[in-house]
PDB file of C-alpha atoms in Angstrom:
ATOM      1  CA  MET A  10      18.669  33.674 -22.799  1.00 82.00           C
ATOM      2  CA  SER A  11      21.020  35.707 -20.402  1.00 87.00           C
ATOM      3  CA  ASP A  12      18.286  37.538 -18.951  1.00 89.00           C
ATOM      4  CA  VAL A  13      16.596  34.316 -18.039  1.00 85.00           C
ATOM      5  CA  ALA A  14      19.846  33.051 -16.708  1.00 88.00           C
ATOM      6  CA  GLN A  15      20.453  36.148 -14.782  1.00 89.00           C
ATOM      7  CA  LEU A  16      17.004  35.987 -12.840  1.00 88.00           C
ATOM      8  CA  ALA A  17      17.207  32.418 -12.201  1.00 87.00           C
ATOM      9  CA  SER A  18      20.777  32.975 -11.002  1.00 89.00           C
ATOM     10  CA  VAL A  19      22.200  29.811 -13.323  1.00 87.00           C
ATOM     11  CA  SER A  20      24.503  29.432 -16.186  1.00 88.00           C
ATOM     12  CA  LEU A  21      23.564  29.981 -19.546  1.00 83.00           C
ATOM     13  CA  MET A  22      24.144  26.355 -20.535  1.00 84.00           C
ATOM     14  CA  THR A  23      21.626  25.256 -17.654  1.00 87.00           C
ATOM     15  CA  VAL A  24      19.001  27.739 -19.069  1.00 83.00           C
ATOM     16  CA  SER A  25      19.564  26.024 -22.841  1.00 80.00           C
ATOM     17  CA  ARG A  26      19.389  22.400 -21.044  1.00 82.00           C
ATOM     18  CA  ALA A  27      16.444  23.243 -18.825  1.00 83.00           C
ATOM     19  CA  LEU A  28      14.291  24.866 -21.498  1.00 80.00           C
ATOM     20  CA  ARG A  29      15.091  21.652 -23.992  1.00 70.00           C
ATOM     21  CA  GLY A  30      13.568  19.310 -21.165  1.00 70.00           C
ATOM     22  CA  GLU A  31      16.732  17.425 -20.721  1.00 72.00           C
ATOM     23  CA  ARG A  32      16.352  14.666 -17.708  1.00 69.00           C
ATOM     24  CA  GLY A  33      20.026  15.780 -16.131  1.00 77.00           C
ATOM     25  CA  VAL A  34      18.874  18.925 -14.892  1.00 84.00           C
ATOM     26  CA  ASP A  35      17.840  19.388 -11.632  1.00 86.00           C
ATOM     27  CA  PRO A  36      14.139  19.565 -10.848  1.00 87.00           C
ATOM     28  CA  GLN A  37      14.181  22.671  -8.755  1.00 87.00           C
ATOM     29  CA  LEU A  38      16.614  24.326 -11.137  1.00 86.00           C
ATOM     30  CA  ALA A  39      14.598  23.542 -14.293  1.00 86.00           C
ATOM     31  CA  ALA A  40      11.359  25.236 -12.358  1.00 89.00           C
ATOM     32  CA  LYS A  41      13.682  28.181 -11.849  1.00 90.00           C
ATOM     33  CA  VAL A  42      14.280  28.464 -15.468  1.00 87.00           C
ATOM     34  CA  GLN A  43      10.888  28.198 -16.516  1.00 88.00           C
ATOM     35  CA  ALA A  44       9.606  30.440 -13.974  1.00 90.00           C
ATOM     36  CA  ALA A  45      11.974  33.106 -15.401  1.00 89.00           C
ATOM     37  CA  ALA A  46      11.401  32.590 -18.742  1.00 85.00           C
ATOM     38  CA  GLU A  47       7.752  32.612 -18.487  1.00 83.00           C
ATOM     39  CA  LYS A  48       8.205  36.230 -16.130  1.00 84.00           C
ATOM     40  CA  LEU A  49      10.238  37.624 -18.881  1.00 79.00           C
ATOM     41  CA  GLY A  50       7.976  36.074 -21.832  1.00 78.00           C
ATOM     42  CA  TYR A  51      10.929  34.313 -23.255  1.00 78.00           C
ATOM     43  CA  VAL A  52      10.483  31.666 -26.273  1.00 70.00           C
ATOM     44  CA  PRO A  53      13.385  29.660 -27.666  1.00 66.00           C
ATOM     45  CA  ASP A  54      14.103  30.728 -31.233  1.00 60.00           C
ATOM     46  CA  PRO A  55      14.195  26.933 -32.861  1.00 54.00           C
ATOM     47  CA  ALA A  56      15.635  28.640 -35.983  1.00 52.00           C
ATOM     48  CA  ALA A  57      18.684  29.787 -33.905  1.00 55.00           C
ATOM     49  CA  ARG A  58      18.861  26.278 -32.198  1.00 53.00           C
ATOM     50  CA  ALA A  59      18.793  24.472 -35.262  1.00 48.00           C
ATOM     51  CA  LEU A  60      21.854  26.577 -36.755  1.00 49.00           C
ATOM     52  CA  ALA A  61      23.460  25.840 -33.722  1.00 50.00           C
ATOM     53  CA  SER A  62      23.199  22.057 -33.817  1.00 48.00           C
ATOM     54  CA  GLN A  63      22.842  21.629 -37.673  1.00 53.00           C
ATOM     55  CA  ARG A  64      19.490  19.900 -37.032  1.00 59.00           C
ATOM     56  CA  SER A  65      16.298  20.884 -35.744  1.00 78.00           C
ATOM     57  CA  LYS A  66      13.348  19.016 -33.816  1.00 90.00           C
ATOM     58  CA  HIS A  67      11.253  19.156 -36.470  1.00 93.00           C
ATOM     59  CA  VAL A  68      10.430  15.870 -38.626  1.00 97.00           C
ATOM     60  CA  ALA A  69       9.063  16.640 -42.373  1.00 96.00           C
ATOM     61  CA  VAL A  70       6.140  14.866 -43.138  1.00 97.00           C
ATOM     62  CA  LEU A  71       5.277  14.592 -47.137  1.00 97.00           C
ATOM     63  CA  ILE A  72       1.544  13.254 -47.966  1.00 96.00           C
ATOM     64  CA  PRO A  73      -0.458  13.241 -50.652  1.00 95.00           C
ATOM     65  CA  MET A  74      -3.680  14.698 -49.339  1.00 91.00           C
ATOM     66  CA  LEU A  75      -5.511  15.587 -46.514  1.00 87.00           C
ATOM     67  CA  SER A  76      -9.043  15.131 -47.614  1.00 81.00           C
ATOM     68  CA  ASN A  77      -8.583  11.354 -47.282  1.00 79.00           C
ATOM     69  CA  ALA A  78      -9.212   9.908 -43.749  1.00 81.00           C
ATOM     70  CA  LEU A  79      -6.045   7.129 -44.953  1.00 86.00           C
ATOM     71  CA  PHE A  80      -3.773   9.917 -44.257  1.00 93.00           C
ATOM     72  CA  VAL A  81      -5.259  11.677 -41.411  1.00 93.00           C
ATOM     73  CA  ASP A  82      -5.031   8.647 -39.635  1.00 93.00           C
ATOM     74  CA  LEU A  83      -1.588   8.221 -40.205  1.00 95.00           C
ATOM     75  CA  LEU A  84      -0.599  11.823 -39.554  1.00 96.00           C
ATOM     76  CA  GLU A  85      -2.093  11.730 -35.919  1.00 96.00           C
ATOM     77  CA  ALA A  86      -0.261   8.233 -34.933  1.00 97.00           C
ATOM     78  CA  VAL A  87       2.754   9.891 -36.359  1.00 97.00           C
ATOM     79  CA  GLN A  88       2.080  13.265 -34.285  1.00 96.00           C
ATOM     80  CA  ARG A  89       1.165  10.881 -31.153  1.00 96.00           C
ATOM     81  CA  THR A  90       4.538   9.060 -31.396  1.00 97.00           C
ATOM     82  CA  LEU A  91       6.880  12.100 -32.040  1.00 96.00           C
ATOM     83  CA  HIS A  92       5.331  14.661 -29.584  1.00 93.00           C
ATOM     84  CA  PRO A  93       6.355  12.983 -26.500  1.00 93.00           C
ATOM     85  CA  ALA A  94       9.828  12.943 -27.683  1.00 93.00           C
ATOM     86  CA  GLY A  95       9.723  16.499 -28.192  1.00 91.00           C
ATOM     87  CA  TYR A  96       9.661  16.319 -32.285  1.00 94.00           C
ATOM     88  CA  GLN A  97       7.103  18.637 -34.140  1.00 93.00           C
ATOM     89  CA  THR A  98       5.829  17.564 -37.806  1.00 94.00           C
ATOM     90  CA  LEU A  99       6.001  20.276 -40.860  1.00 94.00           C
ATOM     91  CA  ILE A 100       3.308  18.713 -43.041  1.00 95.00           C
ATOM     92  CA  GLY A 101       3.620  19.016 -46.843  1.00 95.00           C
ATOM     93  CA  ILE A 102       0.938  18.101 -49.253  1.00 96.00           C
ATOM     94  CA  THR A 103       2.140  16.956 -52.596  1.00 95.00           C
ATOM     95  CA  HIS A 104      -1.413  16.453 -54.164  1.00 94.00           C
ATOM     96  CA  TYR A 105       0.229  12.977 -56.067  1.00 93.00           C
ATOM     97  CA  ASN A 106       2.592  15.443 -57.889  1.00 94.00           C
ATOM     98  CA  ALA A 107       6.176  14.917 -58.318  1.00 94.00           C
ATOM     99  CA  LEU A 108       7.045  18.556 -59.112  1.00 94.00           C
ATOM    100  CA  GLU A 109       5.279  19.748 -55.902  1.00 95.00           C
ATOM    101  CA  GLU A 110       7.005  17.143 -53.824  1.00 96.00           C
ATOM    102  CA  GLU A 111      10.741  18.407 -54.954  1.00 95.00           C
ATOM    103  CA  GLN A 112       9.546  21.713 -54.246  1.00 94.00           C
ATOM    104  CA  LEU A 113       8.150  20.769 -50.795  1.00 94.00           C
ATOM    105  CA  LEU A 114      11.191  18.704 -50.030  1.00 94.00           C
ATOM    106  CA  ARG A 115      13.304  21.584 -50.935  1.00 93.00           C
ATOM    107  CA  GLU A 116      11.638  23.782 -48.882  1.00 92.00           C
ATOM    108  CA  GLN A 117      11.198  21.436 -46.009  1.00 92.00           C
ATOM    109  CA  LEU A 118      15.094  20.759 -46.051  1.00 91.00           C
ATOM    110  CA  LEU A 119      15.652  24.850 -45.349  1.00 87.00           C
ATOM    111  CA  HIS A 120      14.323  23.982 -41.783  1.00 85.00           C
ATOM    112  CA  ARG A 121      17.133  21.375 -41.277  1.00 89.00           C
ATOM    113  CA  PRO A 122      14.842  18.692 -40.253  1.00 94.00           C
ATOM    114  CA  ALA A 123      15.972  16.188 -38.061  1.00 95.00           C
ATOM    115  CA  GLY A 124      14.068  13.300 -40.010  1.00 97.00           C
ATOM    116  CA  ILE A 125      12.008  12.877 -43.095  1.00 97.00           C
ATOM    117  CA  LEU A 126       8.930  10.776 -43.361  1.00 98.00           C
ATOM    118  CA  VAL A 127       7.480  10.900 -47.370  1.00 98.00           C
ATOM    119  CA  THR A 128       4.695   8.502 -48.842  1.00 97.00           C
ATOM    120  CA  GLY A 129       5.668   5.629 -50.927  1.00 96.00           C
ATOM    121  CA  LEU A 130       8.501   4.660 -52.988  1.00 96.00           C
ATOM    122  CA  GLU A 131       8.049   6.275 -56.374  1.00 94.00           C
ATOM    123  CA  ARG A 132       9.238   9.555 -56.959  1.00 94.00           C
ATOM    124  CA  SER A 133      11.435  11.849 -59.234  1.00 93.00           C
ATOM    125  CA  GLU A 134      15.224  11.606 -59.421  1.00 94.00           C
ATOM    126  CA  ALA A 135      15.541  14.821 -58.667  1.00 93.00           C
ATOM    127  CA  THR A 136      13.751  14.357 -55.166  1.00 94.00           C
ATOM    128  CA  ARG A 137      15.585  10.941 -54.706  1.00 93.00           C
ATOM    129  CA  LYS A 138      18.844  12.725 -55.276  1.00 93.00           C
ATOM    130  CA  LEU A 139      17.624  15.212 -52.615  1.00 93.00           C
ATOM    131  CA  LEU A 140      16.751  12.460 -49.827  1.00 93.00           C
ATOM    132  CA  GLU A 141      20.234  11.277 -50.436  1.00 91.00           C
ATOM    133  CA  LYS A 142      22.259  14.291 -50.690  1.00 90.00           C
ATOM    134  CA  SER A 143      20.563  15.468 -47.173  1.00 90.00           C
ATOM    135  CA  GLY A 144      22.060  13.070 -45.135  1.00 90.00           C
ATOM    136  CA  MET A 145      18.908  13.177 -43.035  1.00 94.00           C
ATOM    137  CA  PRO A 146      17.210   9.950 -41.930  1.00 96.00           C
ATOM    138  CA  CYS A 147      14.203   8.837 -43.841  1.00 97.00           C
ATOM    139  CA  VAL A 148      11.462   6.318 -43.672  1.00 98.00           C
ATOM    140  CA  HIS A 149       9.066   5.479 -46.399  1.00 98.00           C
ATOM    141  CA  LEU A 150       5.240   5.099 -45.628  1.00 97.00           C
ATOM    142  CA  MET A 151       2.370   2.539 -46.962  1.00 97.00           C
ATOM    143  CA  GLU A 152       4.688   0.563 -49.408  1.00 97.00           C
ATOM    144  CA  ILE A 153       7.680  -1.743 -48.181  1.00 96.00           C
ATOM    145  CA  SER A 154      10.918  -2.525 -50.059  1.00 94.00           C
ATOM    146  CA  ASN A 155      13.824  -4.503 -49.630  1.00 90.00           C
ATOM    147  CA  GLN A 156      16.485  -2.339 -51.066  1.00 91.00           C
ATOM    148  CA  PRO A 157      19.839  -1.896 -49.068  1.00 90.00           C
ATOM    149  CA  GLY A 158      19.642   1.166 -46.831  1.00 88.00           C
ATOM    150  CA  LEU A 159      16.187   2.230 -47.570  1.00 95.00           C
ATOM    151  CA  TYR A 160      13.572   2.156 -44.838  1.00 97.00           C
ATOM    152  CA  SER A 161       9.888   1.505 -45.151  1.00 98.00           C
ATOM    153  CA  VAL A 162       6.662   0.669 -43.258  1.00 98.00           C
ATOM    154  CA  GLY A 163       3.784  -0.567 -45.093  1.00 98.00           C
ATOM    155  CA  LEU A 164       2.143  -3.264 -46.931  1.00 98.00           C
ATOM    156  CA  SER A 165       2.102  -5.118 -50.220  1.00 98.00           C
ATOM    157  CA  GLN A 166      -0.444  -3.384 -52.127  1.00 98.00           C
ATOM    158  CA  ALA A 167      -0.452  -5.593 -55.035  1.00 98.00           C
ATOM    159  CA  GLU A 168      -0.943  -8.629 -52.420  1.00 98.00           C
ATOM    160  CA  ALA A 169      -3.791  -6.826 -51.173  1.00 98.00           C
ATOM    161  CA  GLY A 170      -5.398  -6.084 -54.226  1.00 98.00           C
ATOM    162  CA  ALA A 171      -4.669  -9.889 -55.518  1.00 98.00           C
ATOM    163  CA  ALA A 172      -6.309 -10.770 -51.998  1.00 98.00           C
ATOM    164  CA  MET A 173      -9.551  -9.465 -52.745  1.00 98.00           C
ATOM    165  CA  THR A 174      -9.548 -10.682 -56.247  1.00 98.00           C
ATOM    166  CA  ARG A 175      -8.963 -14.268 -54.912  1.00 98.00           C
ATOM    167  CA  HIS A 176     -11.862 -13.331 -52.321  1.00 98.00           C
ATOM    168  CA  LEU A 177     -14.074 -12.551 -55.060  1.00 98.00           C
ATOM    169  CA  LEU A 178     -13.478 -15.613 -57.563  1.00 98.00           C
ATOM    170  CA  GLY A 179     -13.781 -17.919 -54.423  1.00 98.00           C
ATOM    171  CA  ARG A 180     -17.442 -16.455 -54.286  1.00 98.00           C
ATOM    172  CA  GLY A 181     -18.181 -17.543 -57.708  1.00 98.00           C
ATOM    173  CA  TYR A 182     -17.723 -14.001 -59.771  1.00 98.00           C
ATOM    174  CA  ARG A 183     -16.050 -14.279 -62.904  1.00 98.00           C
ATOM    175  CA  ARG A 184     -16.717 -11.056 -64.677  1.00 98.00           C
ATOM    176  CA  ILE A 185     -14.951  -8.896 -61.962  1.00 98.00           C
ATOM    177  CA  ALA A 186     -14.380  -5.676 -63.174  1.00 98.00           C
ATOM    178  CA  PHE A 187     -11.560  -3.086 -61.702  1.00 98.00           C
ATOM    179  CA  ALA A 188     -12.253   0.284 -61.159  1.00 98.00           C
ATOM    180  CA  ALA A 189      -9.903   3.145 -60.238  1.00 98.00           C
ATOM    181  CA  ALA A 190      -9.507   6.752 -60.041  1.00 96.00           C
ATOM    182  CA  GLN A 191      -6.321   8.868 -59.055  1.00 93.00           C
ATOM    183  CA  LEU A 192      -4.167   6.337 -60.514  1.00 96.00           C
ATOM    184  CA  ASP A 193      -1.199   6.932 -57.900  1.00 95.00           C
ATOM    185  CA  PRO A 194       1.324   4.390 -57.401  1.00 95.00           C
ATOM    186  CA  ARG A 195      -0.509   2.391 -54.950  1.00 96.00           C
ATOM    187  CA  THR A 196      -3.544   1.970 -56.896  1.00 97.00           C
ATOM    188  CA  LEU A 197      -1.491   0.739 -59.837  1.00 97.00           C
ATOM    189  CA  GLN A 198      -0.068  -1.840 -57.642  1.00 98.00           C
ATOM    190  CA  ARG A 199      -3.463  -2.957 -56.400  1.00 98.00           C
ATOM    191  CA  LEU A 200      -4.622  -3.138 -60.016  1.00 98.00           C
ATOM    192  CA  SER A 201      -1.530  -5.369 -60.834  1.00 98.00           C
ATOM    193  CA  GLY A 202      -2.640  -7.719 -58.052  1.00 98.00           C
ATOM    194  CA  TRP A 203      -6.326  -7.735 -59.694  1.00 98.00           C
ATOM    195  CA  ARG A 204      -4.568  -8.624 -63.210  1.00 98.00           C
ATOM    196  CA  ARG A 205      -2.143 -11.432 -61.864  1.00 98.00           C
ATOM    197  CA  GLU A 206      -4.975 -13.006 -60.142  1.00 98.00           C
ATOM    198  CA  MET A 207      -7.374 -12.563 -63.058  1.00 98.00           C
ATOM    199  CA  GLN A 208      -4.852 -14.163 -65.689  1.00 98.00           C
ATOM    200  CA  GLY A 209      -4.129 -16.710 -63.455  1.00 98.00           C
ATOM    201  CA  ALA A 210      -7.883 -17.719 -63.707  1.00 98.00           C
ATOM    202  CA  GLY A 211      -8.041 -17.372 -67.612  1.00 98.00           C
ATOM    203  CA  LEU A 212     -10.458 -14.365 -67.138  1.00 98.00           C
ATOM    204  CA  HIS A 213      -8.590 -11.195 -67.525  1.00 97.00           C
ATOM    205  CA  ASP A 214     -10.446  -8.942 -70.083  1.00 97.00           C
ATOM    206  CA  PRO A 215      -8.827  -5.586 -70.778  1.00 97.00           C
ATOM    207  CA  THR A 216     -12.477  -4.152 -71.201  1.00 97.00           C
ATOM    208  CA  LEU A 217     -12.966  -4.583 -67.471  1.00 98.00           C
ATOM    209  CA  GLU A 218     -10.358  -2.260 -66.571  1.00 98.00           C
ATOM    210  CA  TRP A 219     -11.905   1.231 -65.728  1.00 98.00           C
ATOM    211  CA  LEU A 220      -9.152   3.720 -65.024  1.00 98.00           C
ATOM    212  CA  ASN A 221      -9.785   7.278 -64.460  1.00 97.00           C
ATOM    213  CA  PRO A 222      -7.073   9.808 -63.492  1.00 96.00           C
ATOM    214  CA  ALA A 223      -9.554  12.271 -62.003  1.00 95.00           C
ATOM    215  CA  PRO A 224      -9.544  12.607 -58.196  1.00 93.00           C
ATOM    216  CA  SER A 225     -11.109   9.939 -55.999  1.00 94.00           C
ATOM    217  CA  SER A 226     -14.799  10.591 -54.520  1.00 94.00           C
ATOM    218  CA  LEU A 227     -18.079   9.276 -53.861  1.00 96.00           C
ATOM    219  CA  ALA A 228     -19.311  10.957 -57.146  1.00 97.00           C
ATOM    220  CA  MET A 229     -16.706   9.369 -59.025  1.00 97.00           C
ATOM    221  CA  GLY A 230     -17.741   5.983 -57.666  1.00 98.00           C
ATOM    222  CA  GLY A 231     -21.118   6.827 -58.451  1.00 98.00           C
ATOM    223  CA  GLN A 232     -20.245   7.800 -62.114  1.00 98.00           C
ATOM    224  CA  LEU A 233     -18.044   4.865 -62.528  1.00 98.00           C
ATOM    225  CA  PHE A 234     -20.731   2.465 -61.293  1.00 98.00           C
ATOM    226  CA  GLU A 235     -23.150   3.532 -63.931  1.00 98.00           C
ATOM    227  CA  GLN A 236     -20.512   3.431 -66.782  1.00 97.00           C
ATOM    228  CA  ILE A 237     -19.512  -0.355 -65.585  1.00 98.00           C
ATOM    229  CA  MET A 238     -23.293  -1.513 -65.292  1.00 97.00           C
ATOM    230  CA  ARG A 239     -23.728  -0.347 -69.061  1.00 96.00           C
ATOM    231  CA  GLN A 240     -21.080  -2.868 -70.096  1.00 94.00           C
ATOM    232  CA  GLN A 241     -21.717  -5.991 -72.200  1.00 94.00           C
ATOM    233  CA  PRO A 242     -21.349  -8.633 -71.186  1.00 95.00           C
ATOM    234  CA  ALA A 243     -22.424  -7.523 -68.223  1.00 97.00           C
ATOM    235  CA  VAL A 244     -19.886  -7.622 -64.853  1.00 98.00           C
ATOM    236  CA  ASP A 245     -20.767  -9.639 -61.889  1.00 97.00           C
ATOM    237  CA  ALA A 246     -18.456  -8.040 -59.549  1.00 98.00           C
ATOM    238  CA  ILE A 247     -16.828  -4.711 -59.437  1.00 98.00           C
ATOM    239  CA  PHE A 248     -13.395  -4.336 -57.348  1.00 98.00           C
ATOM    240  CA  LEU A 249     -13.206  -0.720 -56.437  1.00 98.00           C
ATOM    241  CA  CYS A 250      -9.497   0.797 -55.505  1.00 97.00           C
ATOM    242  CA  ASN A 251     -10.771   2.860 -52.787  1.00 97.00           C
ATOM    243  CA  ASP A 252     -13.391   2.979 -50.307  1.00 97.00           C
ATOM    244  CA  ASP A 253     -15.021   6.143 -51.305  1.00 96.00           C
ATOM    245  CA  LEU A 254     -15.299   4.883 -54.704  1.00 98.00           C
ATOM    246  CA  ALA A 255     -17.161   1.957 -53.366  1.00 98.00           C
ATOM    247  CA  GLN A 256     -19.344   3.776 -51.213  1.00 98.00           C
ATOM    248  CA  GLY A 257     -20.104   6.138 -54.134  1.00 98.00           C
ATOM    249  CA  ALA A 258     -21.056   2.736 -56.159  1.00 98.00           C
ATOM    250  CA  LEU A 259     -23.427   1.611 -53.298  1.00 98.00           C
ATOM    251  CA  LEU A 260     -25.386   4.766 -53.521  1.00 98.00           C
ATOM    252  CA  ALA A 261     -25.815   4.727 -56.687  1.00 98.00           C
ATOM    253  CA  ALA A 262     -27.003   0.972 -56.736  1.00 98.00           C
ATOM    254  CA  LEU A 263     -29.414   2.042 -53.924  1.00 97.00           C
ATOM    255  CA  ARG A 264     -30.839   4.983 -56.392  1.00 97.00           C
ATOM    256  CA  LEU A 265     -30.890   2.871 -59.576  1.00 97.00           C
ATOM    257  CA  GLY A 266     -32.654   0.265 -57.830  1.00 97.00           C
ATOM    258  CA  ILE A 267     -29.952  -2.565 -58.397  1.00 98.00           C
ATOM    259  CA  ARG A 268     -29.634  -5.315 -55.966  1.00 98.00           C
ATOM    260  CA  VAL A 269     -26.008  -5.619 -54.214  1.00 98.00           C
ATOM    261  CA  PRO A 270     -24.579  -8.677 -53.987  1.00 98.00           C
ATOM    262  CA  ASP A 271     -27.725 -10.250 -55.982  1.00 97.00           C
ATOM    263  CA  GLN A 272     -27.137  -8.438 -59.118  1.00 98.00           C
ATOM    264  CA  VAL A 273     -23.795  -7.362 -58.746  1.00 98.00           C
ATOM    265  CA  ALA A 274     -21.105  -7.594 -55.726  1.00 98.00           C
ATOM    266  CA  ILE A 275     -19.281  -4.256 -54.929  1.00 98.00           C
ATOM    267  CA  ALA A 276     -15.828  -4.574 -52.891  1.00 98.00           C
ATOM    268  CA  GLY A 277     -13.768  -1.592 -51.610  1.00 98.00           C
ATOM    269  CA  PHE A 278     -10.251  -0.825 -50.310  1.00 98.00           C
ATOM    270  CA  ASN A 279      -8.800   0.411 -46.937  1.00 97.00           C
ATOM    271  CA  ASP A 280     -12.073   0.140 -44.858  1.00 97.00           C
ATOM    272  CA  LEU A 281     -12.557   3.645 -44.150  1.00 95.00           C
ATOM    273  CA  THR A 282     -15.098   5.302 -41.949  1.00 93.00           C
ATOM    274  CA  GLY A 283     -18.761   4.586 -42.782  1.00 95.00           C
ATOM    275  CA  SER A 284     -17.943   1.699 -44.657  1.00 97.00           C
ATOM    276  CA  ASP A 285     -19.351  -0.711 -42.129  1.00 98.00           C
ATOM    277  CA  GLN A 286     -22.601   1.561 -42.205  1.00 97.00           C
ATOM    278  CA  MET A 287     -23.446   1.328 -45.910  1.00 98.00           C
ATOM    279  CA  LEU A 288     -26.291  -0.659 -47.278  1.00 96.00           C
ATOM    280  CA  PRO A 289     -25.393  -3.615 -47.708  1.00 98.00           C
ATOM    281  CA  PRO A 290     -21.979  -2.880 -45.446  1.00 98.00           C
ATOM    282  CA  LEU A 291     -19.031  -2.747 -47.752  1.00 98.00           C
ATOM    283  CA  THR A 292     -16.649  -5.528 -48.211  1.00 98.00           C
ATOM    284  CA  THR A 293     -13.342  -4.311 -48.205  1.00 98.00           C
ATOM    285  CA  VAL A 294      -9.614  -4.468 -47.375  1.00 98.00           C
ATOM    286  CA  ARG A 295      -8.332  -3.037 -43.973  1.00 98.00           C
ATOM    287  CA  THR A 296      -5.255  -1.273 -44.031  1.00 97.00           C
ATOM    288  CA  PRO A 297      -3.283  -0.297 -40.800  1.00 97.00           C
ATOM    289  CA  ARG A 298      -2.757   3.117 -41.304  1.00 96.00           C
ATOM    290  CA  ALA A 299      -2.287   4.114 -37.463  1.00 96.00           C
ATOM    291  CA  GLU A 300      -0.047   1.090 -36.720  1.00 97.00           C
ATOM    292  CA  ILE A 301       1.789   2.094 -39.887  1.00 98.00           C
ATOM    293  CA  GLY A 302       2.268   6.000 -39.067  1.00 98.00           C
ATOM    294  CA  GLU A 303       3.515   4.604 -35.083  1.00 98.00           C
ATOM    295  CA  ALA A 304       5.991   2.014 -36.506  1.00 98.00           C
ATOM    296  CA  ALA A 305       7.468   4.478 -39.008  1.00 98.00           C
ATOM    297  CA  ALA A 306       7.638   7.223 -36.478  1.00 98.00           C
ATOM    298  CA  GLN A 307       9.172   4.772 -33.939  1.00 97.00           C
ATOM    299  CA  MET A 308      11.826   4.001 -36.720  1.00 97.00           C
ATOM    300  CA  LEU A 309      12.826   7.208 -37.319  1.00 97.00           C
ATOM    301  CA  LEU A 310      12.988   8.224 -33.789  1.00 97.00           C
ATOM    302  CA  ARG A 311      15.819   5.165 -33.402  1.00 96.00           C
ATOM    303  CA  LEU A 312      17.331   6.524 -36.532  1.00 96.00           C
ATOM    304  CA  MET A 313      17.826  10.166 -35.343  1.00 95.00           C
ATOM    305  CA  THR A 314      18.842   9.229 -31.638  1.00 93.00           C
ATOM    306  CA  GLY A 315      21.335   7.097 -33.177  1.00 92.00           C
ATOM    307  CA  GLN A 316      20.198   4.011 -32.024  1.00 93.00           C
ATOM    308  CA  PRO A 317      19.676   0.681 -33.755  1.00 89.00           C
ATOM    309  CA  ALA A 318      16.749   1.006 -36.240  1.00 84.00           C
ATOM    310  CA  GLY A 319      15.893  -2.932 -36.437  1.00 90.00           C
ATOM    311  CA  PRO A 320      14.553  -4.113 -39.513  1.00 94.00           C
ATOM    312  CA  HIS A 321      15.036  -1.824 -42.775  1.00 95.00           C
ATOM    313  CA  SER A 322      11.450  -2.875 -43.791  1.00 97.00           C
ATOM    314  CA  ILE A 323       8.404  -3.699 -41.762  1.00 97.00           C
ATOM    315  CA  ASP A 324       5.485  -5.314 -43.363  1.00 98.00           C
ATOM    316  CA  LEU A 325       2.397  -4.628 -41.148  1.00 98.00           C
ATOM    317  CA  GLY A 326      -0.243  -6.653 -43.667  1.00 98.00           C
ATOM    318  CA  TYR A 327      -3.431  -6.226 -44.292  1.00 98.00           C
ATOM    319  CA  GLN A 328      -7.224  -7.765 -43.451  1.00 98.00           C
ATOM    320  CA  LEU A 329      -9.797  -8.697 -45.849  1.00 98.00           C
ATOM    321  CA  VAL A 330     -12.949  -7.850 -44.444  1.00 98.00           C
ATOM    322  CA  GLU A 331     -15.942  -9.577 -45.627  1.00 98.00           C
ATOM    323  CA  ARG A 332     -19.429  -7.992 -45.349  1.00 98.00           C
ATOM    324  CA  GLY A 333     -22.687  -7.994 -46.870  1.00 98.00           C
ATOM    325  CA  SER A 334     -21.629  -6.196 -50.150  1.00 98.00           C
ATOM    326  CA  THR A 335     -20.113  -9.536 -51.738  1.00 98.00           C
TER     327      THR A 335
END
């Protein structure tokens, strides 16, 4: 940095401020500093900067998976929002594993992130204490909470699950199975919404619950569909907890010659890519993943810069999308 300052004929402070992109630096001086840095091949050391300021320009983001388009949409929105403000993301994949999440968070905290984005509200006590003791701003994604001091942006997964169940009941279906894989907290919340509505209608039957802890996939959806269609008495509708399962079920129905929705209705959740192109197009619940990512990143930006954060909890809701499969 001293070499850059000498070449540009400016002070060390001006070099530091110019390379951080601060608006108060004269544009001509900033250009001289940038030219000098490029000529010397100087790249600021983020680790040294973090040590000096006790905080980096990184944001830790912990998500369960990257193979699910749900989280890809969310991450892209987070990145689009944070990058123009000068922040980069450090992404950790937890694989829905509480111990992995704890270890990832410990590793991320070594980089002194400016803020943290985590998926969901349920985690181990050790991870919860790490978040509390870090003193770093943290926003929770995909779920909402009224707990004081906890920031969250998402939707009520249980209410969304209940809304789809009400839709199927309103269409006249009575033997409505609920099929799920992965069995993460948000899936179980959708299950609770289905149970509530089925019990309220006097139609709940534990044998209609098909729960498999294996990873969610099209293949798993086809497997669950074949198992459910062998059940007696027969079901007349299947609510699958994620669209990849529901897409797999629709493909299995085509393969087996089972007419949807004439013989059985099929519904999904999340409105993933391709659901509107299935035969028939899939009825599903559209979740605002990109909007959640953007709103959570904006909330975190306000917290990191000491601005009023606004509401602690932002419910962005959901949309029931009725198509030909029900």
